[in-house]
Coordinates of C-alpha atoms and ligand atoms in Angstrom, one line a residue:
X3 CA -21.0 -24.9 -68.8
X4 CA -20.5 -26.8 -71.9
X5 CA -21.1 -30.5 -72.4
X6 CA -17.4 -31.2 -72.5
X7 CA -14.3 -29.4 -71.5
X8 CA -11.9 -30.8 -74.2
X9 CA -12.4 -27.7 -76.6
X10 CA -11.2 -28.8 -80.1
X11 CA -10.0 -32.2 -79.0
X12 CA -12.3 -35.2 -79.7
X13 CA -13.0 -37.0 -76.5
X14 CA -11.8 -40.4 -78.2
X15 CA -8.3 -38.5 -79.2
X16 CA -8.1 -37.4 -75.5
X17 CA -8.5 -40.9 -74.3
X18 CA -6.2 -42.3 -76.8
X19 CA -3.3 -39.7 -76.5
X20 CA -3.6 -38.1 -73.2
X21 CA -5.5 -40.0 -70.5
X22 CA -3.1 -41.5 -68.0
X23 CA -0.4 -40.8 -70.4
X24 CA 0.8 -37.2 -70.9
X25 CA -0.3 -33.6 -69.7
X26 CA -2.4 -31.5 -71.6
X27 CA -3.3 -27.8 -71.6
X28 CA -6.8 -26.8 -72.7
X29 CA -7.1 -23.1 -73.3
X30 CA -10.4 -21.5 -72.9
X31 CA -11.9 -25.1 -72.3
X32 CA -15.4 -23.5 -71.4
X33 CA -17.6 -21.5 -74.0
X34 CA -18.7 -19.3 -71.1
X35 CA -17.0 -20.0 -67.9
X36 CA -18.9 -18.7 -64.9
X37 CA -17.3 -18.6 -61.5
X38 CA -19.3 -21.3 -59.6
X39 CA -18.3 -20.0 -56.2
X40 CA -16.7 -16.8 -54.6
X41 CA -13.6 -16.7 -52.7
X42 CA -15.7 -15.6 -49.7
X43 CA -18.1 -18.3 -49.9
X44 CA -15.0 -20.7 -49.9
X45 CA -13.6 -19.3 -46.9
X46 CA -17.0 -19.7 -45.3
X47 CA -17.2 -23.2 -46.0
X48 CA -13.7 -23.7 -44.5
X49 CA -15.3 -22.4 -41.2
X50 CA -17.9 -25.3 -41.2
X51 CA -16.8 -28.3 -39.2
X52 CA -18.2 -31.0 -41.5
X53 CA -16.0 -29.5 -44.4
X54 CA -12.4 -30.6 -44.8
X55 CA -10.1 -27.7 -45.3
X56 CA -6.2 -26.8 -44.9
X57 CA -4.2 -23.6 -45.2
X58 CA -0.6 -23.8 -46.4
X59 CA 1.7 -20.9 -45.6
X60 CA 5.1 -21.1 -47.4
X61 CA 7.0 -19.2 -44.6
X62 CA 4.9 -19.8 -41.7
X63 CA 5.9 -20.7 -38.2
X64 CA 8.1 -23.2 -40.0
X65 CA 8.6 -23.6 -43.8
X66 CA 5.5 -25.1 -45.4
X67 CA 3.4 -24.8 -42.3
X68 CA -0.1 -26.9 -42.7
X69 CA -3.0 -25.7 -40.7
X70 CA -6.2 -27.8 -40.6
X71 CA -9.8 -26.4 -40.5
X72 CA -12.2 -25.5 -39.3
X73 CA -11.0 -22.0 -39.3
X74 CA -12.1 -18.9 -37.7
X75 CA -12.2 -15.0 -38.8
X76 CA -9.1 -14.6 -36.6
X77 CA -7.2 -17.3 -38.8
X78 CA -8.1 -15.7 -42.1
X79 CA -7.3 -12.2 -40.5
X80 CA -3.8 -13.4 -39.2
X81 CA -2.7 -14.6 -42.7
X82 CA 0.4 -13.0 -44.2
X83 CA 0.1 -10.8 -47.1
X84 CA 1.2 -13.4 -49.6
X85 CA 2.5 -17.0 -50.2
X86 CA -0.5 -18.9 -48.6
X87 CA -3.2 -21.0 -50.0
X88 CA -6.6 -22.1 -48.5
X89 CA -7.9 -25.6 -50.0
X90 CA -11.3 -26.9 -49.3
X91 CA -12.1 -30.4 -50.1
X92 CA -15.2 -32.2 -51.7
X93 CA -16.9 -28.6 -52.6
X94 CA -19.1 -30.3 -55.2
X95 CA -20.9 -32.0 -52.1
X96 CA -21.8 -28.8 -50.7
X97 CA -22.4 -26.4 -53.6
X98 CA -24.8 -27.4 -56.5
X99 CA -23.0 -24.9 -58.9
X100 CA -19.7 -26.6 -58.2
X101 CA -21.4 -29.8 -58.5
X102 CA -22.6 -29.2 -62.1
X103 CA -18.9 -28.9 -63.3
X104 CA -18.9 -32.6 -63.2
X105 CA -21.3 -32.7 -66.0
X106 CA -18.6 -31.4 -68.4
X107 CA -16.6 -34.8 -67.7
X108 CA -19.1 -37.2 -69.3
X109 CA -16.2 -38.5 -71.5
X110 CA -15.1 -40.6 -68.5
X111 CA -16.9 -43.2 -66.2
X112 CA -18.7 -41.0 -63.5
X113 CA -17.5 -43.8 -60.7
X114 CA -13.8 -42.6 -61.5
X115 CA -14.6 -39.1 -60.4
X116 CA -13.6 -38.5 -57.0
X117 CA -14.4 -34.9 -55.9
X118 CA -13.8 -31.3 -56.5
X119 CA -11.2 -29.5 -54.3
X120 CA -11.0 -25.7 -54.7
X121 CA -8.0 -23.6 -53.7
X122 CA -7.6 -19.8 -53.2
X123 CA -4.2 -18.2 -53.0
X124 CA -2.6 -14.9 -52.3
X125 CA 0.2 -13.8 -54.6
X126 CA 3.1 -16.3 -54.5
X127 CA 0.8 -18.9 -52.9
X128 CA 1.6 -22.7 -53.7
X129 CA 1.4 -26.0 -52.1
X130 CA 5.0 -26.7 -53.4
X131 CA 6.3 -29.0 -56.0
X132 CA 4.6 -32.4 -55.7
X133 CA 2.9 -35.2 -57.6
X134 CA -0.6 -36.7 -57.1
X135 CA -1.6 -40.5 -57.1
X136 CA -4.5 -39.7 -59.4
X137 CA -5.5 -37.9 -62.6
X138 CA -6.5 -34.3 -62.1
X139 CA -8.0 -31.5 -64.2
X140 CA -6.8 -28.1 -62.8
X141 CA -9.2 -25.6 -63.9
X142 CA -8.2 -21.9 -63.5
X143 CA -11.4 -20.2 -62.1
X144 CA -10.2 -16.7 -61.1
X145 CA -6.7 -14.8 -61.1
X146 CA -3.6 -16.5 -62.8
X147 CA -1.4 -19.3 -61.9
X148 CA 1.9 -20.1 -63.2
X149 CA 2.5 -23.9 -63.7
X150 CA 5.6 -25.6 -63.9
X151 CA 5.4 -29.2 -65.0
X152 CA 8.1 -31.8 -64.4
X153 CA 8.6 -35.6 -65.2
X154 CA 7.0 -38.5 -63.3
X155 CA 8.2 -39.0 -59.8
X156 CA 7.2 -41.9 -57.3
X157 CA 7.4 -42.9 -53.5
X158 CA 11.2 -43.2 -53.9
X159 CA 11.6 -39.5 -55.1
X160 CA 13.3 -37.4 -52.5
X161 CA 11.0 -35.4 -50.3
X162 CA 11.5 -32.3 -48.1
X163 CA 11.8 -33.3 -44.4
X164 CA 10.3 -31.4 -41.6
X165 CA 6.9 -30.7 -43.1
X166 CA 3.6 -32.8 -43.2
X167 CA 3.4 -32.0 -46.8
X168 CA 4.8 -34.3 -49.6
X169 CA 7.0 -31.7 -51.3
X170 CA 9.6 -32.9 -53.8
X171 CA 13.1 -31.7 -52.9
X172 CA 14.5 -32.2 -56.3
X173 CA 11.9 -30.9 -58.9
X174 CA 13.0 -30.5 -62.3
X175 CA 11.0 -28.2 -64.5
X176 CA 10.3 -29.4 -68.0
X177 CA 7.5 -26.7 -69.0
X178 CA 6.1 -23.5 -67.7
X179 CA 2.4 -22.2 -68.5
X180 CA 0.5 -19.2 -67.3
X181 CA -3.0 -20.2 -66.8
X182 CA -6.0 -17.6 -67.1
X183 CA -9.6 -18.1 -66.0
X184 CA -11.3 -21.0 -68.2
X185 CA -7.9 -22.6 -69.0
X186 CA -7.4 -26.2 -67.8
X187 CA -4.2 -28.3 -67.2
X188 CA -4.6 -32.0 -67.2
X189 CA -2.2 -34.1 -65.3
X190 CA -1.9 -37.9 -65.3
X191 CA -0.9 -39.5 -62.0
X192 CA 2.6 -39.1 -60.9
X193 CA 3.4 -36.1 -63.0
X194 CA 5.4 -33.4 -60.8
X195 CA 3.8 -30.1 -60.7
X196 CA 4.1 -26.7 -59.0
X197 CA 1.4 -24.1 -59.5
X198 CA 2.3 -20.6 -58.1
X199 CA -0.3 -17.9 -57.8
X200 CA 0.5 -15.1 -60.2
X201 CA -1.2 -12.2 -58.2
X202 CA -3.8 -12.4 -55.5
X203 CA -7.4 -13.9 -55.7
X204 CA -6.0 -16.9 -57.7
X205 CA -8.6 -19.7 -57.5
X206 CA -7.9 -23.2 -58.9
X207 CA -10.6 -25.9 -59.2
X208 CA -9.2 -29.4 -59.0
X209 CA -11.3 -32.2 -60.5
X210 CA -9.8 -35.4 -59.0
X211 CA -10.2 -38.8 -60.0
X212 CA -10.1 -42.0 -58.0
X213 CA -8.3 -45.5 -58.6
X214 CA -8.3 -48.0 -56.0
X215 CA -4.8 -49.3 -55.3
X216 CA -4.1 -53.0 -56.0
X217 CA -3.8 -53.4 -52.4
X218 CA -7.3 -52.2 -51.8
X219 CA -8.7 -54.3 -54.4
X220 CA -7.3 -57.6 -53.2
X221 CA -8.0 -56.6 -49.5
X222 CA -11.6 -55.3 -49.9
X223 CA -12.5 -57.9 -52.4
X224 CA -11.3 -60.8 -50.4
X225 CA -13.0 -59.5 -47.3
X226 CA -16.3 -58.9 -49.1
X227 CA -16.4 -62.6 -50.4
X228 CA -14.8 -64.1 -47.2
X229 CA -17.8 -62.6 -45.3
X230 CA -20.3 -64.9 -47.3
X231 CA -18.2 -68.1 -47.0
X232 CA -19.0 -70.7 -44.3
X233 CA -16.2 -72.2 -42.3
X234 CA -17.1 -75.6 -43.5
X235 CA -15.5 -74.9 -47.0
X236 CA -12.0 -76.3 -46.5
X237 CA -8.8 -77.1 -48.4
X238 CA -9.6 -80.9 -49.4
X239 CA -7.2 -83.4 -50.8
X240 CA -9.0 -86.6 -51.4
X241 CA -6.6 -87.1 -54.4
X242 CA -3.5 -86.9 -52.0
X243 CA -0.6 -89.4 -53.2
X244 CA 1.9 -90.8 -50.8
X245 CA 4.5 -88.1 -50.1
X246 CA 8.1 -88.8 -50.9
X247 CA 9.1 -86.5 -48.0
X248 CA 6.1 -85.7 -45.6
X249 CA 7.7 -82.2 -45.2
X250 CA 7.4 -81.1 -49.0
X251 CA 4.6 -78.6 -50.1
X252 CA 4.2 -80.1 -53.7
X253 CA 2.8 -78.7 -56.9
X254 CA -0.6 -80.6 -56.2
X255 CA -1.0 -78.6 -53.0
X256 CA -0.3 -75.3 -54.8
X257 CA -2.7 -76.5 -57.4
X258 CA -5.4 -77.1 -55.0
X259 CA -5.2 -73.6 -53.4
X260 CA -5.0 -72.0 -56.9
X261 CA -8.5 -73.8 -57.9
X262 CA -9.9 -72.3 -54.7
X263 CA -8.5 -68.7 -55.5
X264 CA -9.7 -68.8 -59.1
X265 CA -13.0 -70.1 -58.2
X266 CA -13.7 -66.9 -56.2
X267 CA -11.8 -64.5 -58.5
X268 CA -13.6 -65.7 -61.5
X269 CA -17.0 -64.9 -59.9
X270 CA -17.7 -62.0 -62.0
X271 CA -21.3 -61.3 -60.4
X272 CA -19.6 -61.0 -57.0
X273 CA -16.9 -58.9 -58.3
X274 CA -19.3 -56.7 -59.9
X275 CA -21.3 -56.3 -56.6
X276 CA -18.3 -55.6 -54.6
X277 CA -17.0 -53.0 -57.2
X278 CA -20.5 -51.4 -57.4
X279 CA -20.7 -51.2 -53.7
X280 CA -17.1 -49.8 -53.3
X281 CA -17.2 -47.3 -56.0
X282 CA -20.4 -45.7 -54.9
X283 CA -19.5 -45.6 -51.2
X284 CA -20.4 -42.3 -49.7
X285 CA -17.7 -40.0 -48.3
X286 CA -20.0 -38.1 -45.8
X287 CA -22.8 -39.1 -44.0
X288 CA -26.1 -38.5 -45.8
X289 CA -29.6 -38.3 -44.4
X290 CA -33.0 -38.2 -46.3
X291 CA -34.8 -34.8 -46.1
X292 CA -38.0 -36.8 -45.5
X293 CA -39.2 -40.3 -45.6
X294 CA -42.3 -41.9 -47.3
X295 CA -44.0 -45.0 -46.1
X296 CA -45.7 -45.8 -49.3
X297 CA -45.9 -44.6 -53.1
X298 CA -49.5 -42.6 -52.5
X299 CA -47.8 -40.5 -49.8
X300 CA -44.8 -39.8 -52.0
X301 CA -46.9 -39.1 -55.1
X302 CA -48.7 -36.4 -53.1
X303 CA -45.4 -34.9 -52.3
X304 CA -44.2 -34.9 -55.8
X305 CA -46.9 -32.7 -57.3
X306 CA -45.1 -29.5 -58.7
X307 CA -41.6 -30.7 -58.0
X308 CA -38.8 -32.7 -59.4
X309 CA -36.4 -35.2 -58.1
X310 CA -32.7 -34.3 -57.8
X311 CA -29.8 -36.6 -57.3
X312 CA -28.1 -35.7 -54.0
X313 CA -24.8 -33.8 -54.8
X314 CA -23.0 -36.2 -52.4
X315 CA -24.4 -39.4 -53.9
X316 CA -22.6 -41.6 -56.2
X317 CA -24.4 -44.0 -58.6
X318 CA -23.3 -46.8 -61.1
X319 CA -25.0 -49.7 -62.8
X320 CA -23.9 -52.9 -64.1
X321 CA -25.8 -55.1 -66.6
X322 CA -24.8 -58.4 -68.0
X323 CA -27.0 -61.2 -69.6
X324 CA -28.1 -62.4 -66.2
X325 CA -28.9 -59.3 -64.1
X326 CA -29.1 -55.6 -63.8
X327 CA -28.1 -53.7 -60.7
X328 CA -28.1 -50.0 -59.8
X329 CA -25.7 -49.1 -57.2
X330 CA -26.3 -46.0 -55.1
X331 CA -24.2 -44.8 -52.3
X332 CA -22.9 -48.3 -51.5
X333 CA -26.3 -50.0 -51.7
X334 CA -27.3 -52.1 -54.6
X335 CA -31.0 -52.5 -56.2
X336 CA -31.8 -55.3 -58.5
X337 CA -33.6 -54.0 -61.6
X338 CA -35.5 -56.7 -63.4
X339 CA -38.2 -54.9 -65.5
X340 CA -37.3 -52.8 -68.6
X341 CA -38.8 -49.7 -66.9
X342 CA -36.6 -49.8 -63.9
X343 CA -33.7 -50.4 -66.0
X344 CA -34.3 -47.4 -68.1
X345 CA -34.8 -45.4 -65.0
X346 CA -31.5 -46.5 -63.5
X347 CA -29.8 -45.6 -66.7
X348 CA -31.3 -42.2 -66.8
X349 CA -30.3 -41.7 -63.1
X350 CA -26.7 -42.3 -63.9
X351 CA -26.7 -40.1 -67.0
X352 CA -28.7 -37.2 -65.8
X353 CA -28.7 -35.3 -62.4
X354 CA -32.7 -34.8 -62.3
X355 CA -35.7 -36.6 -63.3
X356 CA -38.7 -34.9 -65.3
X357 CA -41.1 -33.2 -63.2
X358 CA -44.2 -34.7 -64.6
X359 CA -45.6 -38.3 -65.3
X360 CA -45.3 -39.6 -61.7
X361 CA -49.0 -40.6 -61.7
X362 CA -48.3 -43.0 -64.8
X363 CA -45.5 -45.0 -63.2
X364 CA -47.3 -48.3 -62.8
X365 CA -44.3 -50.6 -62.1
X366 CA -44.0 -51.6 -58.5
X367 CA -40.4 -52.0 -59.0
X368 CA -39.8 -48.4 -60.5
X369 CA -41.9 -47.0 -57.6
X370 CA -39.9 -49.1 -54.9
X371 CA -36.7 -47.9 -56.4
X372 CA -37.7 -44.4 -56.3
X373 CA -39.0 -44.6 -52.9
X374 CA -35.9 -46.4 -51.7
X375 CA -33.7 -43.7 -53.2
X376 CA -35.7 -40.8 -51.6
X377 CA -35.8 -42.6 -48.3
X378 CA -31.9 -43.3 -48.3
X379 CA -31.4 -39.6 -49.1
X380 CA -29.8 -40.5 -52.7
X381 CA -32.5 -38.5 -54.3
X382 CA -34.2 -35.4 -53.0
X383 CA -37.4 -33.4 -53.8
X384 CA -37.0 -29.9 -55.2
X385 CA -39.6 -27.4 -55.7
X386 CA -39.8 -26.2 -59.3
Ligands
SIN5 C1 -3.8 -25.9 -55.8 O1 -4.9 -25.8 -56.2 O2 -3.1 -24.8 -55.3 C2 -2.8 -27.1 -55.9 C3 -3.5 -28.1 -56.6 C4 -2.5 -29.2 -57.0 O3 -1.3 -29.0 -57.3 O4 -2.8 -30.2 -57.0
CO6 CO1 -1.5 -31.5 -57.3

């Protein structure tokens, strides 16, 4: 994979002109595109009960039939000859070659990335015209897909009834493009689109981004801070004046409430802590391969190995004048010395750590951080 998928476009230009603004087609985005997974492997994943998968059949038992995995050999054998799509969620969590595609998106904050969904379709296969709530990069991996792009739609736009899928019933086609392996279509949130497989073996990789809704931000942040507040902190009005009418909620009462709300909203260190936890929350349970009670036993196991960030793990860091925190999989790790801070930054940038020099790590904080990340399953040991 290349370091970026933007081709001739400068990352800054992409951010200014296209990101969250308008669709973009990047032809032959990768210098040397290698298929990261075969269609058969994808079907194999869809048979695993830990993996989320769906099959959409346009003319099934009813129009736009949706089946949910895990699937069996019989399900695949009973598919019609055309007009079906198999979609597998979060393939980057299970397949390292797919996970490494994310390295090509380093022009965006990694905590904005959601996961990689991969679809395989037979000729004519499509999930119907729809819009997504999130930004998505649709990488054509194998075969061809004809994309129709429409205007921006929203929750009010009419949808088809009698199907669990959110399919637009009035879809206006503004542009059409045939995508070939290595081509990418970027779509901002809300843009209507309909991709139809042009021939069999049409594989499309969707790199999706996440963005919490305002509702989630308010609900989850207020939950987070309220859990830390004692009941004894109360609305107080020692400055109360004699009311003109005892039933009136006056401006002063609202002012007192706003002071309380602002005090919590303005606490940027709490906000950072909540956000770091939230954006690195694991989507699937994760267990450590092995646990170590102390640095010496870990050091022994590290000889001739390298440390790799778990494909399902999410990392982010936050530094300001007062503190430095690494967030990993919903946990936070204070980093006070320079060596720990640089390790934390490195972990957020690269997916693996060098394979030598472990004996020279003298900082107890660095050692504890590595130990904790391994014991929590955020880092794993790999033979070289
Ligand atoms: C697909 O891969 O078939 C559909 C992806 C999408 O339209 O979001
Ligand atoms: Co879509």
